[in-house]
Structures are given as C-alpha cells and as structure tokens.
Coordinates of C-alpha atoms and ligand atoms in Angstrom, one line a residue:
X110 CA -30.4 0.0 10.6
X111 CA -27.4 -0.4 12.8
X112 CA -27.5 -3.8 14.7
X113 CA -26.6 -4.0 18.4
X114 CA -24.0 -6.7 17.7
X115 CA -22.1 -8.3 14.9
X116 CA -19.5 -11.0 14.5
X117 CA -16.6 -8.8 13.4
X118 CA -16.5 -5.0 13.9
X119 CA -14.1 -3.4 11.4
X120 CA -12.6 0.0 12.1
X121 CA -11.7 1.8 8.9
X122 CA -13.1 1.7 5.3
X123 CA -9.9 1.8 3.4
X124 CA -8.9 -1.1 1.1
X125 CA -8.1 -3.3 4.1
X126 CA -11.4 -2.9 5.9
X127 CA -13.5 -3.1 2.8
X128 CA -11.8 -6.2 1.4
X129 CA -12.0 -7.9 4.8
X130 CA -15.7 -7.1 5.0
X131 CA -16.3 -8.5 1.5
X132 CA -14.4 -11.8 2.2
X133 CA -16.2 -12.3 5.5
X134 CA -19.6 -11.6 4.0
X135 CA -18.9 -14.1 1.2
X136 CA -18.2 -16.7 3.9
X137 CA -21.5 -15.8 5.7
X138 CA -19.8 -13.9 8.5
X139 CA -21.6 -10.7 9.7
X140 CA -19.5 -7.5 9.9
X141 CA -20.0 -3.8 10.3
X142 CA -17.5 -1.2 9.2
X143 CA -17.1 2.1 11.1
X144 CA -15.2 4.9 9.2
X145 CA -14.2 8.3 10.5
X146 CA -14.5 10.0 7.1
X147 CA -17.2 10.3 4.4
X148 CA -17.2 7.8 1.5
X149 CA -16.4 10.6 -0.9
X150 CA -13.4 11.6 1.1
X151 CA -12.1 8.1 1.2
X152 CA -12.4 7.9 -2.6
X153 CA -10.6 11.3 -3.1
X154 CA -7.3 10.0 -1.7
X155 CA -4.9 9.2 -4.5
X156 CA -2.5 6.5 -3.4
X157 CA -1.2 3.2 -4.8
X158 CA -1.3 2.0 -8.4
X159 CA 0.5 -1.3 -8.7
X160 CA -1.2 -4.6 -7.8
X161 CA 0.8 -7.8 -7.4
X162 CA -0.7 -10.9 -9.1
X163 CA -1.7 -12.3 -5.7
X164 CA -3.6 -9.1 -4.8
X165 CA -5.4 -9.2 -8.2
X166 CA -6.2 -12.9 -7.5
X167 CA -7.6 -12.0 -4.1
X168 CA -9.8 -9.3 -5.6
X169 CA -11.1 -12.0 -8.0
X170 CA -11.7 -14.4 -5.0
X171 CA -13.6 -11.7 -3.3
X172 CA -15.8 -11.3 -6.4
X173 CA -14.7 -7.7 -7.1
X174 CA -12.1 -8.3 -9.8
X175 CA -14.3 -7.9 -13.0
X176 CA -13.5 -4.2 -13.8
X177 CA -9.9 -4.6 -12.7
X178 CA -9.5 -7.5 -15.2
X179 CA -11.1 -5.4 -17.9
X180 CA -9.5 -2.0 -17.3
X181 CA -6.2 -2.8 -15.5
X182 CA -3.0 -2.8 -17.5
X183 CA -0.8 -5.9 -17.4
X184 CA 2.9 -4.9 -17.0
X185 CA 5.6 -7.4 -17.7
X186 CA 8.6 -5.2 -16.8
X187 CA 9.8 -2.0 -15.2
X188 CA 12.6 0.4 -16.3
X189 CA 15.4 1.7 -14.1
X190 CA 16.9 5.0 -15.4
X191 CA 20.4 6.1 -14.3
X192 CA 23.5 7.6 -16.0
X193 CA 21.3 9.0 -18.8
X194 CA 20.0 5.6 -20.0
X195 CA 17.1 3.3 -19.2
X196 CA 17.5 -0.4 -18.4
X197 CA 14.6 -2.8 -18.4
X198 CA 13.9 -5.4 -15.7
X199 CA 12.0 -8.2 -17.4
X200 CA 9.7 -9.1 -14.6
X201 CA 7.8 -11.7 -16.5
X202 CA 10.8 -13.3 -18.2
X203 CA 12.6 -13.6 -14.9
X204 CA 9.6 -14.7 -12.7
X205 CA 6.8 -15.8 -15.0
X206 CA 4.6 -13.2 -13.2
X207 CA 3.3 -9.7 -14.1
X208 CA 1.8 -6.8 -12.1
X209 CA -1.5 -5.1 -12.8
X210 CA -1.7 -1.3 -13.0
X211 CA -5.0 -0.3 -11.4
X212 CA -5.4 2.5 -8.9
X213 CA -6.3 2.1 -5.2
X214 CA -9.2 4.5 -5.9
X215 CA -10.7 2.1 -8.4
X216 CA -10.1 -0.9 -6.0
X217 CA -11.9 1.1 -3.3
X218 CA -14.7 2.0 -5.7
X219 CA -15.3 -1.6 -6.7
X220 CA -15.3 -2.7 -3.0
X221 CA -17.7 0.0 -2.0
X222 CA -20.1 -0.9 -4.9
X223 CA -20.0 -4.6 -3.9
X224 CA -20.7 -3.8 -0.3
X225 CA -23.6 -1.6 -1.3
X226 CA -24.9 -4.4 -3.5
X227 CA -25.1 -6.9 -0.7
X228 CA -26.5 -4.4 1.8
X229 CA -23.4 -4.4 4.0
X230 CA -23.4 -1.7 6.8
X231 CA -20.8 1.0 6.8
X232 CA -21.1 3.8 9.3
X233 CA -19.3 6.7 7.7
X234 CA -18.4 10.0 9.5
X235 CA -18.2 8.2 12.8
X236 CA -16.4 10.4 15.4
X237 CA -14.3 9.3 18.3
X238 CA -14.3 5.6 17.5
X239 CA -13.1 3.5 20.5
X240 CA -12.4 -0.2 20.8
X241 CA -13.2 -1.7 24.2
X242 CA -12.6 -5.0 26.1
X243 CA -10.5 -6.6 23.4
X244 CA -8.6 -8.5 26.1
X245 CA -11.9 -10.1 27.2
X246 CA -14.4 -12.4 25.5
X247 CA -16.9 -9.5 25.0
X248 CA -15.3 -6.8 23.0
X249 CA -17.2 -3.8 21.6
X250 CA -16.7 -0.5 19.8
X251 CA -18.3 2.9 20.5
X252 CA -18.5 6.1 18.4
X253 CA -20.4 9.3 18.1
X254 CA -22.7 10.0 15.2
X255 CA -25.4 12.6 14.7
X256 CA -25.3 13.6 18.4
X257 CA -25.7 10.0 19.7
X258 CA -23.2 7.6 21.1
X259 CA -23.4 4.2 19.3
X260 CA -22.3 0.9 20.8
X261 CA -21.6 -2.3 18.8
X262 CA -20.9 -5.5 20.6
X263 CA -18.8 -8.0 18.6
X264 CA -16.6 -11.1 18.8
X265 CA -13.6 -9.7 17.1
X266 CA -12.4 -6.2 16.3
X267 CA -10.4 -5.7 13.1
X268 CA -8.2 -2.6 13.3
X269 CA -8.0 -1.5 9.6
X270 CA -7.7 2.2 10.3
X271 CA -4.3 3.1 8.9
X272 CA -1.2 4.5 10.5
X273 CA -2.9 7.3 12.4
X274 CA -5.9 5.2 13.5
X275 CA -7.2 4.5 17.0
X276 CA -6.7 0.7 17.0
X277 CA -3.0 0.6 17.5
X278 CA -3.1 3.7 19.6
X279 CA -5.5 1.9 22.1
X280 CA -2.9 -0.8 22.9
X281 CA -0.8 -0.1 26.0
X282 CA 2.7 1.0 25.0
X283 CA 4.2 -1.9 27.1
X284 CA 2.4 -4.5 24.9
X285 CA 3.7 -3.3 21.5
X286 CA 7.2 -2.9 20.1
X287 CA 7.6 -0.3 17.3
X288 CA 10.4 -0.3 14.7
X289 CA 10.5 3.0 12.8
X290 CA 12.6 4.9 10.3
X291 CA 11.7 8.3 8.9
X292 CA 13.4 9.2 5.6
X293 CA 14.9 12.7 5.2
X294 CA 12.7 13.5 2.2
X295 CA 9.2 13.2 0.7
X296 CA 7.5 12.5 -2.6
X297 CA 5.7 15.2 -4.5
X298 CA 3.2 13.5 -6.7
X299 CA 0.9 14.7 -9.5
X300 CA -1.9 13.2 -11.4
X301 CA -2.6 14.4 -15.0
X302 CA -4.7 13.5 -17.9
X303 CA -1.8 12.9 -20.3
X304 CA -0.6 9.8 -22.0
X305 CA 2.3 7.9 -20.2
X306 CA 5.8 8.7 -21.3
X307 CA 6.6 5.0 -21.6
X308 CA 4.4 1.9 -21.6
X309 CA 6.1 0.7 -18.4
X310 CA 7.0 2.4 -15.1
X311 CA 10.3 4.3 -15.0
X312 CA 12.2 4.5 -11.6
X313 CA 14.9 7.1 -12.0
X314 CA 18.0 7.7 -9.9
X315 CA 19.4 11.1 -10.6
X316 CA 21.9 13.6 -9.1
X317 CA 19.0 15.9 -8.3
X318 CA 16.9 13.2 -6.7
X319 CA 14.6 10.3 -7.4
X320 CA 11.8 10.4 -9.9
X321 CA 9.0 7.9 -10.9
X322 CA 6.9 7.8 -14.0
X323 CA 3.7 5.8 -13.3
X324 CA 0.2 5.8 -14.7
X325 CA -3.4 4.9 -14.0
X326 CA -4.5 4.2 -17.6
X327 CA -3.4 4.9 -21.2
X328 CA -4.7 8.5 -20.7
X329 CA -3.9 9.2 -17.1
X330 CA -0.4 9.6 -15.6
X331 CA 0.9 9.7 -12.0
X332 CA 4.4 11.2 -11.7
X333 CA 6.5 11.7 -8.6
X334 CA 9.7 13.6 -7.7
X335 CA 11.7 13.3 -4.5
X336 CA 11.3 16.6 -2.6
X337 CA 12.4 18.2 0.7
X338 CA 10.3 17.6 3.8
X339 CA 10.1 21.4 4.2
X340 CA 8.5 21.8 0.7
X341 CA 4.8 22.8 0.6
X342 CA 2.6 21.8 -2.3
X343 CA 1.6 25.5 -2.9
X344 CA 5.3 26.2 -3.7
X345 CA 5.3 23.8 -6.6
X346 CA 3.6 25.2 -9.7
X347 CA 2.8 22.6 -12.4
X348 CA 5.5 24.1 -14.6
X349 CA 8.1 23.8 -11.8
X350 CA 7.1 20.1 -11.3
X351 CA 7.3 19.3 -15.0
X352 CA 10.7 21.0 -15.3
X353 CA 12.1 19.1 -12.4
X354 CA 10.7 15.8 -13.6
X355 CA 12.3 16.3 -17.1
X356 CA 15.7 17.1 -15.5
X357 CA 15.6 13.8 -13.7
X358 CA 14.8 11.6 -16.7
X359 CA 17.0 10.2 -19.5
X360 CA 17.1 12.5 -22.6
X361 CA 14.7 10.4 -24.6
X362 CA 12.0 10.4 -21.9
X363 CA 12.6 14.1 -21.1
X364 CA 12.1 14.9 -24.8
X365 CA 8.9 12.9 -25.4
X366 CA 7.0 13.4 -22.1
X367 CA 3.6 15.0 -22.7
X368 CA 2.7 17.5 -20.0
X369 CA -0.7 19.0 -19.0
X370 CA -2.5 20.6 -16.0
X371 CA -2.4 18.6 -12.8
X372 CA -5.7 17.3 -11.4
X373 CA -4.2 16.4 -8.0
X374 CA -0.9 17.3 -6.4
X375 CA 0.3 16.2 -2.9
X376 CA 3.4 15.6 -0.8
X377 CA 3.8 12.4 1.2
X378 CA 6.5 11.7 3.8
X379 CA 8.4 8.4 3.6
X380 CA 8.5 6.0 6.5
X381 CA 9.3 2.4 7.4
X382 CA 7.3 1.2 10.4
X383 CA 6.3 -2.1 12.0
X384 CA 4.4 -2.6 15.2
X385 CA 4.7 -6.0 16.7
X386 CA 2.7 -8.1 17.4
X387 CA -0.4 -7.6 15.2
X388 CA -2.8 -9.3 17.5
X389 CA -3.9 -8.3 21.0
X390 CA -6.5 -10.7 22.3
X391 CA -9.6 -10.1 20.1
X392 CA -8.2 -7.0 18.4
X393 CA -6.3 -7.8 15.1
X394 CA -4.5 -5.2 13.1
X395 CA -4.2 -5.3 9.3
X396 CA -2.6 -3.0 6.7
X397 CA -1.2 0.4 7.4
X398 CA -2.5 0.2 11.0
X399 CA 0.3 -2.3 11.7
X400 CA 3.0 -1.3 9.2
X401 CA 4.1 1.3 6.7
X402 CA 6.6 1.0 3.9
X403 CA 8.1 3.8 1.8
X404 CA 6.2 3.7 -1.6
X405 CA 9.2 2.9 -3.7
X406 CA 8.5 -0.8 -4.1
X407 CA 4.7 -0.3 -4.4
X408 CA 4.2 -2.7 -1.5
X409 CA 1.8 -0.8 0.9
X410 CA -1.5 -1.8 -0.6
X411 CA -0.3 -5.3 -1.5
X412 CA 0.8 -5.9 2.1
X413 CA -2.5 -4.7 3.3
X414 CA -4.2 -7.3 1.0
X415 CA -2.0 -10.1 2.2
X416 CA -2.8 -9.3 5.8
X417 CA -6.4 -9.4 5.0
X418 CA -6.1 -12.7 3.2
X419 CA -4.6 -14.2 6.3
X420 CA -7.1 -12.5 8.6
X421 CA -10.2 -13.5 6.6
X422 CA -9.0 -17.1 6.6
X423 CA -8.3 -17.1 10.3
X424 CA -11.7 -15.6 11.2
X425 CA -13.5 -18.1 8.8
X426 CA -11.6 -20.9 10.5
X427 CA -12.8 -19.6 13.9
X428 CA -16.4 -19.2 13.0
X429 CA -16.8 -22.1 10.6
X430 CA -14.4 -24.8 11.9
X431 CA -14.2 -23.7 15.6
X432 CA -10.5 -23.6 15.3
X433 CA -8.3 -20.8 16.6
X434 CA -5.1 -22.0 14.9
X435 CA -5.3 -19.2 12.3
X436 CA -6.0 -16.5 14.9
X437 CA -3.1 -17.7 17.1
X438 CA -0.7 -17.8 14.2
X439 CA -2.0 -14.6 12.5
X440 CA 0.7 -12.2 13.8
X441 CA 3.7 -14.4 13.1
X442 CA 2.4 -15.4 9.7
X443 CA 1.8 -11.8 8.6
X444 CA 5.0 -10.5 10.1
X445 CA 7.3 -12.9 8.2
X446 CA 5.9 -11.5 4.9
X447 CA 5.8 -7.9 6.2
X448 CA 9.5 -7.8 7.1
X449 CA 10.5 -9.1 3.7
X450 CA 8.5 -6.3 2.1
X451 CA 9.9 -3.8 4.6
X452 CA 13.4 -4.9 3.6
X453 CA 12.7 -4.7 -0.1
X454 CA 11.1 -1.2 0.1
X455 CA 13.9 0.1 2.3
X456 CA 16.5 -1.4 -0.1
X457 CA 14.9 0.0 -3.3
X458 CA 14.4 3.4 -1.6
X459 CA 18.1 3.4 -0.5
X460 CA 19.2 2.5 -4.0
X461 CA 17.3 5.2 -5.9
X462 CA 17.0 8.3 -3.7
X463 CA 19.5 11.0 -3.0
X464 CA 20.4 11.0 0.7
X465 CA 21.7 14.2 2.3
X466 CA 24.2 12.4 4.5
X467 CA 25.8 9.7 2.3
X468 CA 27.8 12.1 0.1
X469 CA 29.9 11.3 -3.0
X470 CA 30.8 7.8 -1.8
X471 CA 27.1 7.1 -1.3
X472 CA 26.4 8.0 -5.0
X473 CA 29.3 5.9 -6.3
X474 CA 28.1 2.9 -4.3
X475 CA 24.5 3.4 -5.6
X476 CA 25.8 3.5 -9.2
X477 CA 27.9 0.3 -8.7
X478 CA 24.9 -1.5 -7.3
X479 CA 22.6 -0.3 -10.1
X480 CA 25.2 -1.5 -12.7
X481 CA 25.4 -4.8 -11.0
X482 CA 21.6 -5.1 -10.7
X483 CA 20.9 -4.6 -14.4
X484 CA 24.0 -6.6 -15.5
X485 CA 23.5 -9.7 -13.4
X486 CA 20.6 -12.1 -14.0
X487 CA 20.8 -13.3 -10.4
X488 CA 20.5 -9.7 -9.1
X489 CA 17.7 -8.8 -11.6
X490 CA 15.8 -12.0 -10.6
X491 CA 16.0 -11.2 -6.9
X492 CA 14.7 -7.7 -7.6
X493 CA 11.9 -9.0 -9.9
X494 CA 10.8 -11.7 -7.4
X495 CA 10.3 -9.1 -4.8
X496 CA 8.7 -6.5 -7.1
X497 CA 6.0 -8.9 -8.4
X498 CA 5.4 -10.2 -4.8
X499 CA 6.9 -13.1 -2.9
X500 CA 4.8 -16.2 -3.0
X501 CA 2.5 -16.8 0.0
X502 CA 4.0 -20.1 1.0
X503 CA 7.3 -18.3 1.0
X504 CA 9.3 -20.8 3.0
X505 CA 9.1 -23.3 0.1
X506 CA 9.8 -21.3 -3.0
X507 CA 12.4 -23.3 -5.1
X508 CA 15.1 -22.6 -2.6
X509 CA 18.2 -24.6 -3.4
X510 CA 18.7 -24.8 0.4
X511 CA 15.3 -26.3 1.1
Ligands
RFL109 P1 -5.9 3.3 4.8 O1 -6.0 3.4 3.3 O2 -5.1 4.4 5.4 O3 -7.3 3.2 5.4 C1 -7.6 3.4 6.7 C2 -9.0 3.9 6.9 O4 -9.3 4.1 8.3 C3 -9.9 5.3 8.5 N1 -9.6 5.8 9.9 C4 -10.5 5.6 10.9 N2 -11.8 5.2 10.9 C5 -12.4 5.2 12.1 N3 -11.8 5.7 13.3 C6 -10.6 6.2 13.3 N4 -10.0 6.7 14.4 C7 -9.9 6.2 12.0 N5 -8.6 6.5 11.7 C8 -8.5 6.3 10.4 C9 -9.3 6.2 7.5 O5 -10.1 7.4 7.2 C10 -9.2 5.3 6.3 O6 -10.3 5.3 5.5 O7 -5.2 1.9 5.3 P2 -5.4 0.4 4.7 O8 -6.9 0.2 4.4 O9 -4.6 -0.5 5.5 O10 -4.7 0.5 3.2 C11 -3.4 0.7 3.1 C12 -3.1 1.5 1.8 O11 -3.9 2.6 1.8 C13 -1.6 2.0 1.9 O12 -0.7 0.9 2.2 C14 -1.1 2.5 0.6 O13 -2.0 3.5 0.0 C15 0.2 3.2 0.9 N6 0.6 4.1 -0.1 C16 1.0 3.7 -1.3 N7 1.2 2.4 -1.5 C17 1.6 1.9 -2.6 O14 1.7 0.7 -2.8 N8 1.9 2.8 -3.7 C18 1.7 4.2 -3.5 O15 2.0 4.9 -4.4 C19 1.3 4.7 -2.3 N9 1.1 6.0 -2.1 C20 0.4 5.5 0.2 C21 0.6 6.4 -0.9 C22 -0.1 6.0 1.4 C23 -0.2 7.3 1.7 N10 -0.6 7.8 3.0 C24 -1.2 6.8 3.9 C25 -0.1 8.9 3.6 C26 0.5 7.8 -0.6 C27 0.0 8.2 0.6 C28 -0.2 9.7 0.8
PHB110 C1 1.8 4.9 -8.3 O1 1.4 4.7 -9.4 O2 1.3 5.7 -7.5 C2 3.0 4.2 -7.8 C3 3.6 3.2 -8.6 C4 4.7 2.5 -8.2 C5 5.3 2.8 -7.0 C6 4.7 3.8 -6.2 C7 3.6 4.5 -6.6 O3 6.4 2.2 -6.7

C-alpha cells in the first residue's frame, strides 16, 4: 500500500535511487521510490562494468555486497594499446588499490532484491512524475498510475532520475548553470558470451578510432568501438563489429580474440555535463541527474555512488542529529569530486579517441602523451590514482604541498 507521506521521496530506481533507498532504510529513514519504467526494463539496460574500491565498500556498507564479493573480478591493472603493442598500467602497484569488475545490471539486481526483502515500496511504471514545492517546507511528488493521480508528501525529494529525468528539468533555468560538451562520436557496444581476450581491460588508441575490450565475467565480454554519431545499430552486423574491433587491436589480441553472436548491441553518445548547484531547497540531485561523463574512465556509476554516499550521510544527519550541515554542504562537497572525475574522463577520452578536427598534429600529440604516460612513473601514477578513484577526503591525500 502506498503511504500518503514519507520522509524521502526518491525519483528514479536506477543505481542512485536504489542505493540511496537502501542506505536510508538501514538508518531507519522511510523512503518511497517512484520509477517511470518497469523493473524488467531497468534491468535490461546494459551499462557500466567497473566499480572503484570505494563503490564496492559502499555496497558492503549498504549490506548488498555479498554476491559482488563472490562473483566480481578483482583487477589490478589495465592495458593501453597503441602503435601495435600493449602497455600495462599497474593500478595496484602504483596505488595499492584495485577495481572490481561487476556489471551495473548485477548491482541493480542486488539492490532490487534487498529492497524487496525489507518490503521497501517502489512504484514502477509511474507516468508524468512531478516534484512540487521543493522551495517550501512541504514538498511532494505526484504521478499517474493505473488511471489515478497519486500524491506523496515528503520532507525531501531526491532527484535520482538520470540525465533525461524530470527533477533537473523542474528547476527554473535561472537557478541552474549547465556546463556541457558533446563529443563528435559515439560508442557502439556489444555483449557476447565469449571468454575475454585478455584477463585485464584493454583501452586501444588506433588510427581507425578507439576500441575497448571489457568483460562482465570469465565467460561474458563487453566490447566497444568508437563509431560515427550517424551510425545506426542495424547497420552493424556482428561480423562487421568483430572485423572492426580486430583491426583496432594489437596483432596478438586481434589473433586470439574469440568471437560469437552478440546478445546485446547498442550505440551511446558521449557527453560531458555538469549542472550546478546540486541542491535546490528540499530537492537534491544525485548521479546522472546532475552530471554525465563520457564512459572512457568508467566513472559514471562510481560518481553516482559517491553522490549517494554524501546524500545519505546528509539526510541521516538531518533526521537523526537534527543538523543541516551535511545538506547545506552537499552540493559543494559533491561537485569538488565531480569536477575531478569530469576532468579525468575528458582527458582519457581526448587521449584515446580519433577526433575529426585535430588532424595529423592531434595524432602525433596523442602518441607523445601515450609514450610519456607509459614511460613515466609519475604520469602512470596520476592516471592510476584517478582510474581506481580518488579518495573521499581528497584534499588531504599525501600532497607534498599540504
Ligand atoms: P540512471 O541509471 O539513468 O537511472 C535513472 C532512473 O530514473 C528513471 N527516470 C524516471 N523515473 C521517474 N520519472 C521520470 N521522469 C524519470 N526519468 C527517468 C529512469 O528510468 C532510470 O531508471 O541514473 P543513476 O541511477 O544516476 O545511475 C547512473 C549510471 O546509470 C550511469 O552513470 C552509468 O551507467 C553511465 N554509463 C556508464 N558508466 C560507466 O561507468 N561505464 C559505462 O560503460 C557506462 N555505459 C552509461 C553507459 C550510461 C548510458 N546512458 C545513460 C545513456 C551506457 C549508457 C547507454
Ligand atoms: C564496461 O565494461 O562497460 C566498461 C568498462 C570500462 C569503461 C567503460 C565501460 O571505461
């Protein structure tokens, strides 16, 4: 039964909304999630695959990490391919940290199971969701479901409804500043039940464009090639995809890659976006609702988790300690970390993709930077620190200038 009021109304049942709901529930704070799509649809979206150590720790803290710890793959390094050879970045040797390979679909699955187990309410297939009165002390949300209009009064609204959601769109344009770059290409990705070509991820910079070899498990692979924004998925047969991928890898990987039928194929545009601030009275944005990164650094899901970590703590402080310090500082705290991930994702995208407008000099400069990156411990360490995820207390990390 849908209650008439709750403490926190959460819009969106992606990883941000579900994780927030779980952390709040664990702290004894009521919440209801309202989601536009069906649960099956949410689970059918194939997206991220790399969890930073801090994201994995947060899933443990939320009590949903058991399967991730059992089935997730620990990766200690990544490989950069260019000039016909592969060069390893020793993430663990350089930072003492690793990443966990565990798909967003599985994270979402685990969060949905946990929510079901505690009897948490999620209203799926909610049409025309609208936040109201978030600049007052009595906010609410409304939506349509099964021919009825539903109203839910709340104390806070968490906008976890992604880039195209209603939360950010409800804020008057004069109150939000947007920073945006669209990249002149997309990623064509496929999922296949084949063993990975290498036991670590390969990011490849090639004349023909970027390619990425990733995985979901020892028997399931996720591969991407940079494509034109005009390309349509239907134009890409599996055979054409595998041929193109092989051309963009080093000879050893191209030779040994195992191919098979795709079980999913999609094209995603690449974008950098930040909307500032992330709080508007009693409406707080988290995850893709507030910012987007191009996927090259695998930061999207991890940034969503870090927003949720700050937001859950701020709301717990409000309800339990009667302090609004966390709510007041929420936007600035998140944005400091968000901009660092935006910078890294933009940099890694710029280094590895073929840009239509930078010409021969652009390619020479990329090659020089890649050579420097793999040849310099300082440069490799900077890359590794960002890839595994910057520490949360990021103003104090062993800076020689501190
Ligand atoms: P999500 O996952 O977009 O979830 C938002 C949820 O809100 C719902 N929604 C609404 N509900 C009610 N009313 C409305 N008006 C609503 N509008 C939307 C949506 O149906 C959805 O269920 O955002 P969240 O939770 O913040 O999570 C963020 C991550 O999903 C995202 O950062 C990553 O998946 C980004 N991303 C990737 N990140 C990586 O780290 N590696 C990747 O390989 C990677 N691939 C991707 C991606 C994002 C993609 N999108 C969004 C186009 C591939 C794609 C295609
Ligand atoms: C993925 O497995 O989907 C993936 C991995 C690493 C990235 C982006 C996507 O940088």
